GROMACS .gro file of C-alpha atoms in nm:
model
  508
    1MET     CA    1  -3.829  -2.188   8.239
    2ILE     CA    2  -3.473  -2.066   8.214
    3ILE     CA    3  -3.336  -2.421   8.189
    4GLU     CA    4  -3.563  -2.497   7.895
    5ALA     CA    5  -3.466  -2.166   7.736
    6LEU     CA    6  -3.095  -2.244   7.770
    7ILE     CA    7  -3.123  -2.596   7.631
    8GLY     CA    8  -3.363  -2.497   7.354
    9PHE     CA    9  -3.158  -2.195   7.247
   10THR     CA   10  -2.836  -2.399   7.235
   11PHE     CA   11  -2.999  -2.667   7.019
   12LEU     CA   12  -3.134  -2.395   6.788
   13ALA     CA   13  -2.791  -2.228   6.777
   14ALA     CA   14  -2.636  -2.561   6.676
   15LEU     CA   15  -2.881  -2.589   6.386
   16VAL     CA   16  -2.824  -2.229   6.274
   17VAL     CA   17  -2.446  -2.273   6.276
   18MET     CA   18  -2.466  -2.599   6.082
   19LEU     CA   19  -2.658  -2.418   5.809
   20ALA     CA   20  -2.427  -2.116   5.801
   21PRO     CA   21  -2.145  -2.071   5.547
   22ASP     CA   22  -1.810  -2.202   5.668
   23GLU     CA   23  -1.641  -1.862   5.668
   24TYR     CA   24  -1.890  -1.728   5.926
   25ALA     CA   25  -1.945  -2.045   6.133
   26GLY     CA   26  -1.672  -1.996   6.397
   27ARG     CA   27  -1.759  -1.636   6.483
   28LEU     CA   28  -2.132  -1.706   6.470
   29ALA     CA   29  -2.094  -2.008   6.699
   30PHE     CA   30  -1.887  -1.811   6.950
   31GLY     CA   31  -2.134  -1.524   6.953
   32LEU     CA   32  -2.431  -1.754   7.004
   33SER     CA   33  -2.248  -1.953   7.272
   34LEU     CA   34  -2.215  -1.643   7.489
   35LEU     CA   35  -2.589  -1.638   7.564
   36PRO     CA   36  -2.581  -1.970   7.755
   37VAL     CA   37  -2.284  -1.830   7.950
   38VAL     CA   38  -2.491  -1.528   8.047
   39GLY     CA   39  -2.785  -1.754   8.131
   40SER     CA   40  -2.580  -1.982   8.355
   41LEU     CA   41  -2.425  -1.685   8.535
   42TYR     CA   42  -2.773  -1.541   8.586
   43MET     CA   43  -2.883  -1.874   8.737
   44TRP     CA   44  -2.581  -1.862   8.968
   45SER     CA   45  -2.664  -1.506   9.078
   46GLN     CA   46  -3.030  -1.597   9.144
   47PHE     CA   47  -2.967  -1.944   9.290
   48ASP     CA   48  -3.196  -2.040   9.576
   49ALA     CA   49  -3.214  -2.406   9.672
   50THR     CA   50  -3.169  -2.596   9.997
   51GLY     CA   51  -3.020  -2.937  10.057
   52ASN     CA   52  -2.993  -3.221   9.809
   53ALA     CA   53  -3.269  -3.242   9.551
   54LEU     CA   54  -3.275  -3.624   9.556
   55LEU     CA   55  -3.346  -3.648   9.929
   56GLU     CA   56  -3.645  -3.554  10.140
   57GLY     CA   57  -3.618  -3.198  10.261
   58GLY     CA   58  -3.416  -3.075   9.964
   59SER     CA   59  -3.544  -2.825   9.712
   60LEU     CA   60  -3.462  -2.742   9.354
   61ALA     CA   61  -3.397  -2.411   9.185
   62PHE     CA   62  -3.556  -2.329   8.847
   63GLU     CA   63  -3.761  -2.650   8.866
   64THR     CA   64  -4.003  -2.765   8.596
   65GLN     CA   65  -4.197  -3.091   8.625
   66VAL     CA   66  -4.442  -3.178   8.347
   67PRO     CA   67  -4.585  -3.524   8.259
   68TRP     CA   68  -4.455  -3.643   7.923
   69LEU     CA   69  -4.522  -4.009   7.842
   70THR     CA   70  -4.666  -4.315   8.014
   71ALA     CA   71  -4.512  -4.652   7.927
   72ALA     CA   72  -4.574  -4.990   8.097
   73GLY     CA   73  -4.734  -4.815   8.390
   74TYR     CA   74  -4.441  -4.578   8.446
   75GLN     CA   75  -4.467  -4.206   8.395
   76ILE     CA   76  -4.187  -4.030   8.209
   77GLN     CA   77  -4.162  -3.659   8.286
   78TRP     CA   78  -3.991  -3.349   8.166
   79PHE     CA   79  -3.832  -3.294   8.506
   80VAL     CA   80  -3.543  -3.050   8.534
   81GLY     CA   81  -3.390  -2.839   8.808
   82VAL     CA   82  -3.060  -2.755   8.970
   83ASP     CA   83  -2.905  -2.766   9.315
   84GLY     CA   84  -2.565  -2.676   9.454
   85ILE     CA   85  -2.406  -2.982   9.294
   86SER     CA   86  -2.526  -2.934   8.939
   87LEU     CA   87  -2.514  -2.554   8.905
   88PRO     CA   88  -2.132  -2.519   8.920
   89LEU     CA   89  -2.105  -2.785   8.648
   90ILE     CA   90  -2.355  -2.598   8.431
   91VAL     CA   91  -2.149  -2.281   8.460
   92LEU     CA   92  -1.835  -2.482   8.379
   93ALA     CA   93  -1.997  -2.639   8.072
   94THR     CA   94  -2.115  -2.309   7.924
   95VAL     CA   95  -1.791  -2.119   7.989
   96LEU     CA   96  -1.567  -2.399   7.863
   97SER     CA   97  -1.782  -2.450   7.551
   98SER     CA   98  -1.748  -2.084   7.451
   99LEU     CA   99  -1.373  -2.083   7.509
  100ALA     CA  100  -1.327  -2.413   7.324
  101ILE     CA  101  -1.519  -2.272   7.026
  102LEU     CA  102  -1.298  -1.961   7.028
  103SER     CA  103  -0.984  -2.175   7.046
  104ALA     CA  104  -1.100  -2.371   6.738
  105TRP     CA  105  -1.081  -2.074   6.499
  106THR     CA  106  -0.719  -2.147   6.402
  107PRO     CA  107  -0.689  -2.529   6.391
  108ILE     CA  108  -1.025  -2.608   6.226
  109ASP     CA  109  -0.998  -2.519   5.858
  110SER     CA  110  -1.245  -2.758   5.695
  111ARG     CA  111  -1.618  -2.816   5.732
  112GLN     CA  112  -1.630  -2.546   6.000
  113SER     CA  113  -2.007  -2.514   6.008
  114GLN     CA  114  -2.045  -2.882   6.092
  115PHE     CA  115  -1.768  -2.873   6.352
  116PHE     CA  116  -1.899  -2.572   6.540
  117GLY     CA  117  -2.258  -2.695   6.510
  118LEU     CA  118  -2.157  -3.025   6.672
  119MET     CA  119  -1.981  -2.837   6.953
  120LEU     CA  120  -2.301  -2.648   7.031
  121PHE     CA  121  -2.509  -2.965   7.000
  122MET     CA  122  -2.281  -3.130   7.256
  123GLU     CA  123  -2.315  -2.832   7.489
  124ALA     CA  124  -2.694  -2.850   7.476
  125ASN     CA  125  -2.690  -3.216   7.574
  126LEU     CA  126  -2.441  -3.150   7.855
  127LEU     CA  127  -2.682  -2.895   7.997
  128GLY     CA  128  -2.949  -3.164   7.983
  129VAL     CA  129  -2.730  -3.415   8.169
  130PHE     CA  130  -2.666  -3.172   8.455
  131THR     CA  131  -3.028  -3.057   8.488
  132ALA     CA  132  -3.246  -3.363   8.410
  133LEU     CA  133  -3.401  -3.536   8.714
  134ASP     CA  134  -3.608  -3.798   8.534
  135PHE     CA  135  -3.395  -4.100   8.453
  136PHE     CA  136  -3.537  -4.155   8.104
  137LEU     CA  137  -3.487  -3.789   8.012
  138TRP     CA  138  -3.142  -3.789   8.170
  139PHE     CA  139  -3.043  -4.105   7.979
  140VAL     CA  140  -3.146  -3.950   7.646
  141PHE     CA  141  -2.916  -3.653   7.709
  142TRP     CA  142  -2.642  -3.883   7.845
  143GLU     CA  143  -2.634  -4.092   7.528
  144ALA     CA  144  -2.679  -3.795   7.294
  145VAL     CA  145  -2.355  -3.639   7.421
  146LEU     CA  146  -2.163  -3.931   7.269
  147VAL     CA  147  -2.281  -3.861   6.915
  148PRO     CA  148  -2.115  -3.522   6.852
  149MET     CA  149  -1.797  -3.632   7.031
  150TYR     CA  150  -1.777  -3.940   6.809
  151PHE     CA  151  -1.798  -3.729   6.492
  152LEU     CA  152  -1.561  -3.461   6.624
  153ILE     CA  153  -1.294  -3.727   6.674
  154ALA     CA  154  -1.372  -3.936   6.365
  155ILE     CA  155  -1.381  -3.644   6.116
  156TRP     CA  156  -1.140  -3.382   6.251
  157GLY     CA  157  -0.905  -3.604   6.453
  158GLY     CA  158  -0.553  -3.731   6.391
  159PRO     CA  159  -0.422  -4.020   6.182
  160ARG     CA  160  -0.583  -4.291   6.399
  161ARG     CA  161  -0.904  -4.096   6.448
  162LYS     CA  162  -1.145  -4.367   6.333
  163TYR     CA  163  -0.997  -4.625   6.566
  164ALA     CA  164  -1.006  -4.381   6.859
  165ALA     CA  165  -1.364  -4.270   6.784
  166ILE     CA  166  -1.494  -4.626   6.757
  167LYS     CA  167  -1.313  -4.730   7.074
  168PHE     CA  168  -1.457  -4.431   7.261
  169PHE     CA  169  -1.808  -4.500   7.133
  170VAL     CA  170  -1.802  -4.877   7.197
  171TYR     CA  171  -1.653  -4.851   7.546
  172THR     CA  172  -1.891  -4.583   7.666
  173ASN     CA  173  -2.198  -4.738   7.503
  174ILE     CA  174  -2.141  -5.080   7.657
  175ALA     CA  175  -2.084  -4.912   7.991
  176SER     CA  176  -2.409  -4.716   7.952
  177LEU     CA  177  -2.600  -5.036   7.879
  178ILE     CA  178  -2.465  -5.202   8.195
  179MET     CA  179  -2.553  -4.894   8.399
  180PHE     CA  180  -2.902  -4.883   8.247
  181ILE     CA  181  -2.969  -5.245   8.341
  182GLY     CA  182  -2.852  -5.183   8.696
  183PHE     CA  183  -3.079  -4.883   8.749
  184MET     CA  184  -3.380  -5.049   8.589
  185ALA     CA  185  -3.335  -5.353   8.815
  186LEU     CA  186  -3.391  -5.118   9.107
  187VAL     CA  187  -3.686  -4.927   8.962
  188PHE     CA  188  -3.880  -5.237   8.854
  189ASN     CA  189  -3.857  -5.376   9.208
  190LEU     CA  190  -3.960  -5.060   9.388
  191ASP     CA  191  -4.311  -4.940   9.463
  192VAL     CA  192  -4.288  -4.640   9.228
  193ASN     CA  193  -4.456  -4.553   8.901
  194THR     CA  194  -4.207  -4.292   8.787
  195PHE     CA  195  -3.848  -4.261   8.675
  196GLY     CA  196  -3.805  -3.940   8.875
  197LEU     CA  197  -3.472  -3.958   9.055
  198PRO     CA  198  -3.600  -3.802   9.382
  199ALA     CA  199  -3.888  -4.053   9.400
  200VAL     CA  200  -3.653  -4.346   9.339
  201ALA     CA  201  -3.404  -4.219   9.599
  202VAL     CA  202  -3.675  -4.176   9.863
  203ALA     CA  203  -3.823  -4.522   9.787
  204LEU     CA  204  -3.481  -4.683   9.826
  205ARG     CA  205  -3.426  -4.503  10.156
  206SER     CA  206  -3.761  -4.626  10.290
  207GLY     CA  207  -3.659  -4.990  10.233
  208GLY     CA  208  -3.924  -5.060   9.973
  209LEU     CA  209  -3.704  -5.271   9.748
  210SER     CA  210  -3.817  -5.630   9.685
  211GLY     CA  211  -3.590  -5.914   9.583
  212ALA     CA  212  -3.565  -6.033   9.223
  213PHE     CA  213  -3.377  -6.278   9.001
  214GLY     CA  214  -3.331  -6.504   9.303
  215LEU     CA  215  -3.150  -6.225   9.491
  216SER     CA  216  -3.243  -6.076   9.825
  217PRO     CA  217  -3.307  -5.700   9.838
  218THR     CA  218  -2.958  -5.648   9.982
  219ALA     CA  219  -2.793  -5.857   9.711
  220LEU     CA  220  -2.997  -5.682   9.442
  221LYS     CA  221  -2.883  -5.340   9.566
  222THR     CA  222  -2.522  -5.460   9.566
  223ALA     CA  223  -2.552  -5.594   9.212
  224ALA     CA  224  -2.721  -5.274   9.091
  225PHE     CA  225  -2.455  -5.063   9.263
  226ALA     CA  226  -2.180  -5.263   9.091
  227ALA     CA  227  -2.348  -5.229   8.749
  228MET     CA  228  -2.394  -4.854   8.784
  229PHE     CA  229  -2.046  -4.806   8.926
  230LEU     CA  230  -1.895  -4.992   8.632
  231GLY     CA  231  -2.098  -4.790   8.384
  232PHE     CA  232  -1.994  -4.459   8.535
  233ALA     CA  233  -1.635  -4.566   8.608
  234VAL     CA  234  -1.572  -4.613   8.236
  235LYS     CA  235  -1.686  -4.257   8.172
  236VAL     CA  236  -1.474  -4.108   8.456
  237PRO     CA  237  -1.247  -4.307   8.375
  238VAL     CA  238  -1.127  -4.517   8.668
  239VAL     CA  239  -0.834  -4.757   8.633
  240PRO     CA  240  -0.855  -5.022   8.481
  241PHE     CA  241  -1.140  -4.888   8.261
  242HIS     CA  242  -0.935  -4.595   8.131
  243THR     CA  243  -0.773  -4.734   7.816
  244TRP     CA  244  -1.005  -4.553   7.574
  245LEU     CA  245  -0.914  -4.208   7.711
  246PRO     CA  246  -0.553  -4.156   7.588
  247ASP     CA  247  -0.643  -4.266   7.234
  248ALA     CA  248  -0.945  -4.037   7.226
  249HIS     CA  249  -0.749  -3.739   7.357
  250VAL     CA  250  -0.449  -3.782   7.131
  251GLU     CA  251  -0.655  -3.819   6.814
  252ALA     CA  252  -0.924  -3.563   6.897
  253PRO     CA  253  -0.885  -3.203   6.777
  254THR     CA  254  -0.783  -2.974   7.062
  255PRO     CA  255  -1.128  -2.815   7.122
  256ALA     CA  256  -1.282  -3.162   7.150
  257SER     CA  257  -1.007  -3.266   7.393
  258VAL     CA  258  -1.087  -2.958   7.601
  259MET     CA  259  -1.453  -3.058   7.626
  260LEU     CA  260  -1.375  -3.425   7.680
  261ALA     CA  261  -1.140  -3.364   7.974
  262GLY     CA  262  -1.309  -3.050   8.103
  263VAL     CA  263  -1.673  -3.156   8.105
  264LEU     CA  264  -1.747  -3.503   7.965
  265LEU     CA  265  -1.539  -3.683   8.227
  266LYS     CA  266  -1.737  -3.497   8.494
  267MET     CA  267  -2.052  -3.665   8.368
  268GLY     CA  268  -1.920  -3.988   8.521
  269THR     CA  269  -1.828  -3.845   8.862
  270TYR     CA  270  -2.150  -3.638   8.873
  271ALA     CA  271  -2.354  -3.951   8.800
  272LEU     CA  272  -2.165  -4.152   9.063
  273LEU     CA  273  -2.259  -3.890   9.321
  274ARG     CA  274  -2.620  -3.863   9.203
  275PHE     CA  275  -2.685  -4.236   9.174
  276ASN     CA  276  -2.443  -4.458   9.365
  277PHE     CA  277  -2.341  -4.241   9.658
  278THR     CA  278  -2.682  -4.075   9.712
  279MET     CA  279  -2.926  -4.355   9.631
  280LEU     CA  280  -2.729  -4.653   9.769
  281PRO     CA  281  -2.515  -4.513  10.051
  282ASP     CA  282  -2.532  -4.835  10.255
  283VAL     CA  283  -2.366  -5.029   9.972
  284ALA     CA  284  -2.111  -4.752   9.915
  285THR     CA  285  -2.008  -4.746  10.280
  286GLN     CA  286  -2.000  -5.127  10.302
  287TYR     CA  287  -1.751  -5.141  10.014
  288ALA     CA  288  -1.578  -4.811  10.090
  289GLY     CA  289  -1.241  -4.980  10.120
  290VAL     CA  290  -1.268  -5.139   9.776
  291ILE     CA  291  -1.378  -4.810   9.619
  292ALA     CA  292  -1.093  -4.628   9.792
  293ILE     CA  293  -0.848  -4.879   9.641
  294PHE     CA  294  -0.985  -4.799   9.292
  295ALA     CA  295  -0.942  -4.428   9.370
  296VAL     CA  296  -0.584  -4.451   9.497
  297VAL     CA  297  -0.475  -4.687   9.218
  298SER     CA  298  -0.616  -4.439   8.965
  299VAL     CA  299  -0.424  -4.154   9.129
  300ILE     CA  300  -0.087  -4.331   9.138
  301TYR     CA  301  -0.114  -4.540   8.821
  302GLY     CA  302  -0.242  -4.247   8.613
  303ALA     CA  303   0.045  -4.031   8.737
  304LEU     CA  304   0.304  -4.301   8.666
  305LEU     CA  305   0.167  -4.349   8.314
  306ALA     CA  306   0.191  -3.973   8.255
  307LEU     CA  307   0.552  -3.984   8.373
  308ALA     CA  308   0.635  -4.233   8.097
  309GLN     CA  309   0.484  -4.033   7.808
  310GLN     CA  310   0.661  -3.823   7.544
  311ASP     CA  311   0.349  -3.672   7.384
  312LEU     CA  312   0.232  -3.361   7.569
  313LYS     CA  313  -0.132  -3.448   7.501
  314ARG     CA  314  -0.089  -3.795   7.648
  315ILE     CA  315   0.073  -3.644   7.955
  316VAL     CA  316  -0.229  -3.422   8.018
  317ALA     CA  317  -0.468  -3.708   7.934
  318TYR     CA  318  -0.316  -3.943   8.192
  319SER     CA  319  -0.313  -3.655   8.440
  320SER     CA  320  -0.692  -3.655   8.413
  321VAL     CA  321  -0.706  -4.020   8.519
  322SER     CA  322  -0.504  -3.929   8.827
  323SER     CA  323  -0.715  -3.623   8.907
  324MET     CA  324  -1.041  -3.814   8.879
  325GLY     CA  325  -0.903  -4.063   9.131
  326TYR     CA  326  -0.903  -3.781   9.385
  327VAL     CA  327  -1.271  -3.720   9.310
  328ILE     CA  328  -1.360  -4.084   9.381
  329LEU     CA  329  -1.163  -4.076   9.708
  330GLY     CA  330  -1.348  -3.764   9.819
  331LEU     CA  331  -1.689  -3.909   9.732
  332VAL     CA  332  -1.640  -4.232   9.924
  333ALA     CA  333  -1.513  -4.045  10.231
  334TYR     CA  334  -1.870  -3.933  10.314
  335THR     CA  335  -1.752  -3.618  10.490
  336GLN     CA  336  -1.856  -3.265  10.407
  337LEU     CA  337  -1.505  -3.169  10.299
  338GLY     CA  338  -1.459  -3.499  10.114
  339VAL     CA  339  -1.779  -3.499   9.909
  340GLY     CA  340  -1.780  -3.120   9.877
  341GLY     CA  341  -1.415  -3.120   9.777
  342ALA     CA  342  -1.479  -3.391   9.518
  343THR     CA  343  -1.751  -3.178   9.361
  344PHE     CA  344  -1.526  -2.872   9.374
  345GLN     CA  345  -1.246  -3.077   9.212
  346MET     CA  346  -1.477  -3.150   8.917
  347VAL     CA  347  -1.493  -2.777   8.846
  348ALA     CA  348  -1.127  -2.708   8.926
  349HIS     CA  349  -1.003  -2.992   8.707
  350GLY     CA  350  -1.235  -2.883   8.427
  351LEU     CA  351  -1.073  -2.540   8.423
  352ILE     CA  352  -0.713  -2.656   8.461
  353SER     CA  353  -0.732  -2.947   8.215
  354GLY     CA  354  -0.906  -2.722   7.963
  355LEU     CA  355  -0.627  -2.467   8.003
  356MET     CA  356  -0.356  -2.732   7.963
  357PHE     CA  357  -0.508  -2.887   7.649
  358MET     CA  358  -0.564  -2.545   7.493
  359ALA     CA  359  -0.206  -2.437   7.565
  360VAL     CA  360  -0.065  -2.759   7.418
  361GLY     CA  361  -0.292  -2.705   7.116
  362VAL     CA  362  -0.163  -2.351   7.063
  363ILE     CA  363   0.196  -2.477   7.069
  364TYR     CA  364   0.107  -2.757   6.829
  365ASN     CA  365  -0.061  -2.514   6.588
  366VAL     CA  366   0.273  -2.332   6.557
  367THR     CA  367   0.526  -2.616   6.582
  368HIS     CA  368   0.321  -2.905   6.439
  369THR     CA  369   0.461  -3.137   6.703
  370ARG     CA  370   0.366  -3.238   7.056
  371MET     CA  371   0.665  -3.460   7.126
  372VAL     CA  372   0.877  -3.360   7.423
  373GLY     CA  373   1.200  -3.453   7.245
  374ASP     CA  374   1.125  -3.245   6.935
  375MET     CA  375   1.150  -2.898   7.087
  376SER     CA  376   1.308  -2.686   7.355
  377GLY     CA  377   1.334  -2.317   7.442
  378MET     CA  378   0.974  -2.238   7.344
  379ALA     CA  379   0.957  -1.975   7.619
  380ASP     CA  380   1.174  -1.739   7.412
  381ARG     CA  381   0.945  -1.755   7.109
  382MET     CA  382   0.599  -1.785   7.273
  383PRO     CA  383   0.634  -1.618   7.614
  384VAL     CA  384   0.265  -1.555   7.681
  385THR     CA  385   0.147  -1.903   7.587
  386VAL     CA  386   0.433  -2.068   7.775
  387GLY     CA  387   0.376  -1.850   8.081
  388ILE     CA  388   0.011  -1.952   8.098
  389LEU     CA  389   0.101  -2.318   8.039
  390VAL     CA  390   0.347  -2.307   8.329
  391ALA     CA  391   0.084  -2.145   8.551
  392GLY     CA  392  -0.166  -2.416   8.455
  393ALA     CA  393   0.090  -2.685   8.532
  394PHE     CA  394   0.145  -2.536   8.877
  395GLY     CA  395  -0.233  -2.541   8.921
  396TYR     CA  396  -0.227  -2.914   8.844
  397MET     CA  397   0.045  -2.955   9.108
  398GLY     CA  398  -0.175  -2.789   9.368
  399LEU     CA  399  -0.008  -2.448   9.395
  400PRO     CA  400  -0.176  -2.244   9.676
  401LEU     CA  401  -0.423  -1.976   9.570
  402MET     CA  402  -0.526  -2.181   9.266
  403ALA     CA  403  -0.841  -2.392   9.235
  404GLY     CA  404  -0.652  -2.723   9.227
  405PHE     CA  405  -0.499  -2.656   9.569
  406ALA     CA  406  -0.834  -2.575   9.728
  407ALA     CA  407  -0.998  -2.886   9.581
  408GLU     CA  408  -0.720  -3.122   9.686
  409TYR     CA  409  -0.700  -2.967  10.033
  410PHE     CA  410  -1.072  -3.024  10.087
  411ILE     CA  411  -1.049  -3.383   9.961
  412PHE     CA  412  -0.745  -3.474  10.170
  413GLN     CA  413  -0.893  -3.321  10.484
  414GLY     CA  414  -1.223  -3.497  10.426
  415ALA     CA  415  -1.068  -3.833  10.338
  416PHE     CA  416  -0.827  -3.826  10.634
  417ALA     CA  417  -1.119  -3.774  10.875
  418SER     CA  418  -1.346  -4.032  10.710
  419SER     CA  419  -1.515  -4.282  10.940
  420VAL     CA  420  -1.625  -4.515  10.660
  421ILE     CA  421  -1.295  -4.576  10.477
  422PRO     CA  422  -1.083  -4.840  10.656
  423VAL     CA  423  -0.744  -4.695  10.759
  424ALA     CA  424  -0.846  -4.367  10.595
  425PRO     CA  425  -0.523  -4.184  10.689
  426LEU     CA  426  -0.319  -4.447  10.503
  427PHE     CA  427  -0.529  -4.419  10.186
  428THR     CA  428  -0.505  -4.040  10.208
  429ALA     CA  429  -0.127  -4.045  10.253
  430VAL     CA  430  -0.079  -4.272   9.950
  431ALA     CA  431  -0.306  -4.051   9.738
  432MET     CA  432  -0.113  -3.741   9.848
  433PHE     CA  433   0.205  -3.900   9.715
  434GLY     CA  434   0.047  -3.869   9.371
  435ILE     CA  435   0.113  -3.494   9.388
  436VAL     CA  436   0.485  -3.564   9.403
  437ILE     CA  437   0.467  -3.772   9.084
  438VAL     CA  438   0.252  -3.506   8.915
  439ALA     CA  439   0.511  -3.241   8.999
  440GLY     CA  440   0.787  -3.468   8.868
  441TYR     CA  441   0.648  -3.533   8.522
  442LEU     CA  442   0.514  -3.183   8.467
  443LEU     CA  443   0.838  -3.014   8.572
  444LEU     CA  444   1.040  -3.256   8.358
  445ALA     CA  445   0.821  -3.199   8.051
  446MET     CA  446   0.831  -2.820   8.092
  447GLN     CA  447   1.206  -2.814   8.147
  448ARG     CA  448   1.267  -3.010   7.828
  449THR     CA  449   1.020  -2.832   7.599
  450LEU     CA  450   0.988  -2.476   7.726
  451PHE     CA  451   1.328  -2.374   7.858
  452GLY     CA  452   1.693  -2.394   7.753
  453PRO     CA  453   1.825  -2.306   7.405
  454PHE     CA  454   1.567  -2.295   7.128
  455ARG     CA  455   1.544  -2.605   6.912
  456LEU     CA  456   1.269  -2.742   6.688
  457GLU     CA  457   1.276  -3.062   6.486
  458THR     CA  458   1.035  -2.927   6.223
  459ASP     CA  459   1.071  -2.664   5.953
  460TYR     CA  460   0.791  -2.440   6.079
  461GLU     CA  461   0.863  -2.086   6.195
  462VAL     CA  462   0.770  -2.024   6.558
  463THR     CA  463   0.589  -1.696   6.623
  464ARG     CA  464   0.367  -1.562   6.897
  465ALA     CA  465   0.012  -1.693   6.902
  466GLU     CA  466  -0.283  -1.484   6.787
  467LEU     CA  467  -0.501  -1.307   7.046
  468HIS     CA  468  -0.797  -1.537   6.983
  469ASP     CA  469  -0.569  -1.829   7.071
  470THR     CA  470  -0.432  -1.685   7.394
  471LEU     CA  471  -0.748  -1.510   7.518
  472PRO     CA  472  -0.923  -1.837   7.621
  473LEU     CA  473  -0.608  -1.936   7.811
  474MET     CA  474  -0.610  -1.606   8.000
  475VAL     CA  475  -0.976  -1.642   8.092
  476LEU     CA  476  -0.928  -1.997   8.220
  477LEU     CA  477  -0.622  -1.894   8.421
  478LEU     CA  478  -0.813  -1.607   8.580
  479CYS     CA  479  -1.103  -1.838   8.666
  480THR     CA  480  -0.861  -2.090   8.818
  481ILE     CA  481  -0.703  -1.820   9.036
  482ALA     CA  482  -1.042  -1.674   9.131
  483LEU     CA  483  -1.170  -2.010   9.258
  484GLY     CA  484  -0.842  -2.069   9.439
  485VAL     CA  485  -0.852  -1.732   9.615
  486ALA     CA  486  -1.228  -1.740   9.684
  487PRO     CA  487  -1.349  -2.104   9.671
  488ASP     CA  488  -1.677  -2.007   9.838
  489ILE     CA  489  -1.788  -1.874   9.501
  490PHE     CA  490  -1.912  -2.231   9.454
  491PHE     CA  491  -1.812  -2.419   9.768
  492THR     CA  492  -2.084  -2.272   9.991
  493MET     CA  493  -2.366  -2.398   9.769
  494ILE     CA  494  -2.184  -2.729   9.722
  495LYS     CA  495  -2.156  -2.786  10.098
  496GLU     CA  496  -2.525  -2.714  10.147
  497ALA     CA  497  -2.617  -2.963   9.875
  498VAL     CA  498  -2.393  -3.247   9.996
  499THR     CA  499  -2.469  -3.216  10.369
  500PRO     CA  500  -2.788  -3.432  10.355
  501ILE     CA  501  -2.592  -3.709  10.181
  502LEU     CA  502  -2.360  -3.736  10.481
  503ALA     CA  503  -2.634  -3.833  10.724
  504ILE     CA  504  -2.759  -4.121  10.511
  505GLY     CA  505  -2.402  -4.228  10.431
  506GLY     CA  506  -2.291  -4.246  10.790
  507GLY     CA  507  -2.044  -3.962  10.744
  508ALA     CA  508  -1.998  -3.636  10.926
   0.00000   0.00000   0.00000
């Protein structure tokens, strides 16, 4: 019952913080957020599951399965559990939520109780997304995550916050509707009476799908795959469905940007692995070339867009588009290193992007500007913050002994050896070139803003950041190094969970 305890406690903590006086809300929220961190680390220490939970032969850890509702002949269950794919993301969500809350103490100076309550409410729903194994239950959590993020952007965001919040909400909601239709088209034409994801996956593997809407079973699977892929691709986001992301990041307050890049984007890649690449591997392998094109275009185009930006937040935002392209390439490779590396990249990117957004936020809190041309020589005035920012940037570039290097190495090795991607070495080589562009724009931005003679185009005095601003950066940097030095902290359980997917996907 530890999953229920974690989710229930976090919801309760959100309510308590919302009712607390503003002057105590930040510290109360941070204190309460530490319990889910402890709970997720306990789950990691006690983890015992084998294989992939959605396939025959796999088992779940901390599983609870209780009938809930019956509607139109289908049983809806409270069905939760974790495997080696979901557990690292749960740990990421709890750790990043606590650090984001701590980083919000300085910039959030109005309606604090509501802000921190919404942060905890979002965390609770994220835990639900990564643990729910009944589609109806999972979809409730999936949609509920959007609500606090919408308000965090719309209330505490920048000058164009309402536009960015509405764009984020409309894009992701339409995508969710398309995805919902695609999944339901499968369930209603299978011989199942449940929305349980393992039951649906097994039924699809056994060939029990009947045709519908004038489509053959094969055509129906292809259409459903396309609908779900589109729905999840918007959340990732994959080019060309990425246009909502820069606006949301730029206008969102820094702690919300940290959660958006660090965890919410992983909802899309996690769902792609759970649904598209596990349930419909025959369709994924048939169109592996097309999916690989989406992945490589996202890598290169996202990096080129970042190269053209002058706003530090936009640079990091477009970097996320590029990084998520690597995840898609690893997933479609259907190799242990490819799929495992893609899952590992979700965690690595969550840590590094969270660090980068926090560091940019700390600099903005002091300088009140994020524009590259407005400042230089920040290293002399904020050495600790700048040092950590530089280290995070090198992590983005794939510096050895950091988590980003390990993730990209696994993905490139897995993609290069893929037997399902046409001309896989060529796709891999083009994607690897993205690292060169990443290094170019990050080094250029750092050289212009952090080094050289000090200059600032605002009237604010630049001083060293407070401890509660730099402490989250230090923790994230240490976590990034730890996963880079010892990737098996998570990679062993990830490999065990993804191995069954390879057999059904034709990989190795």
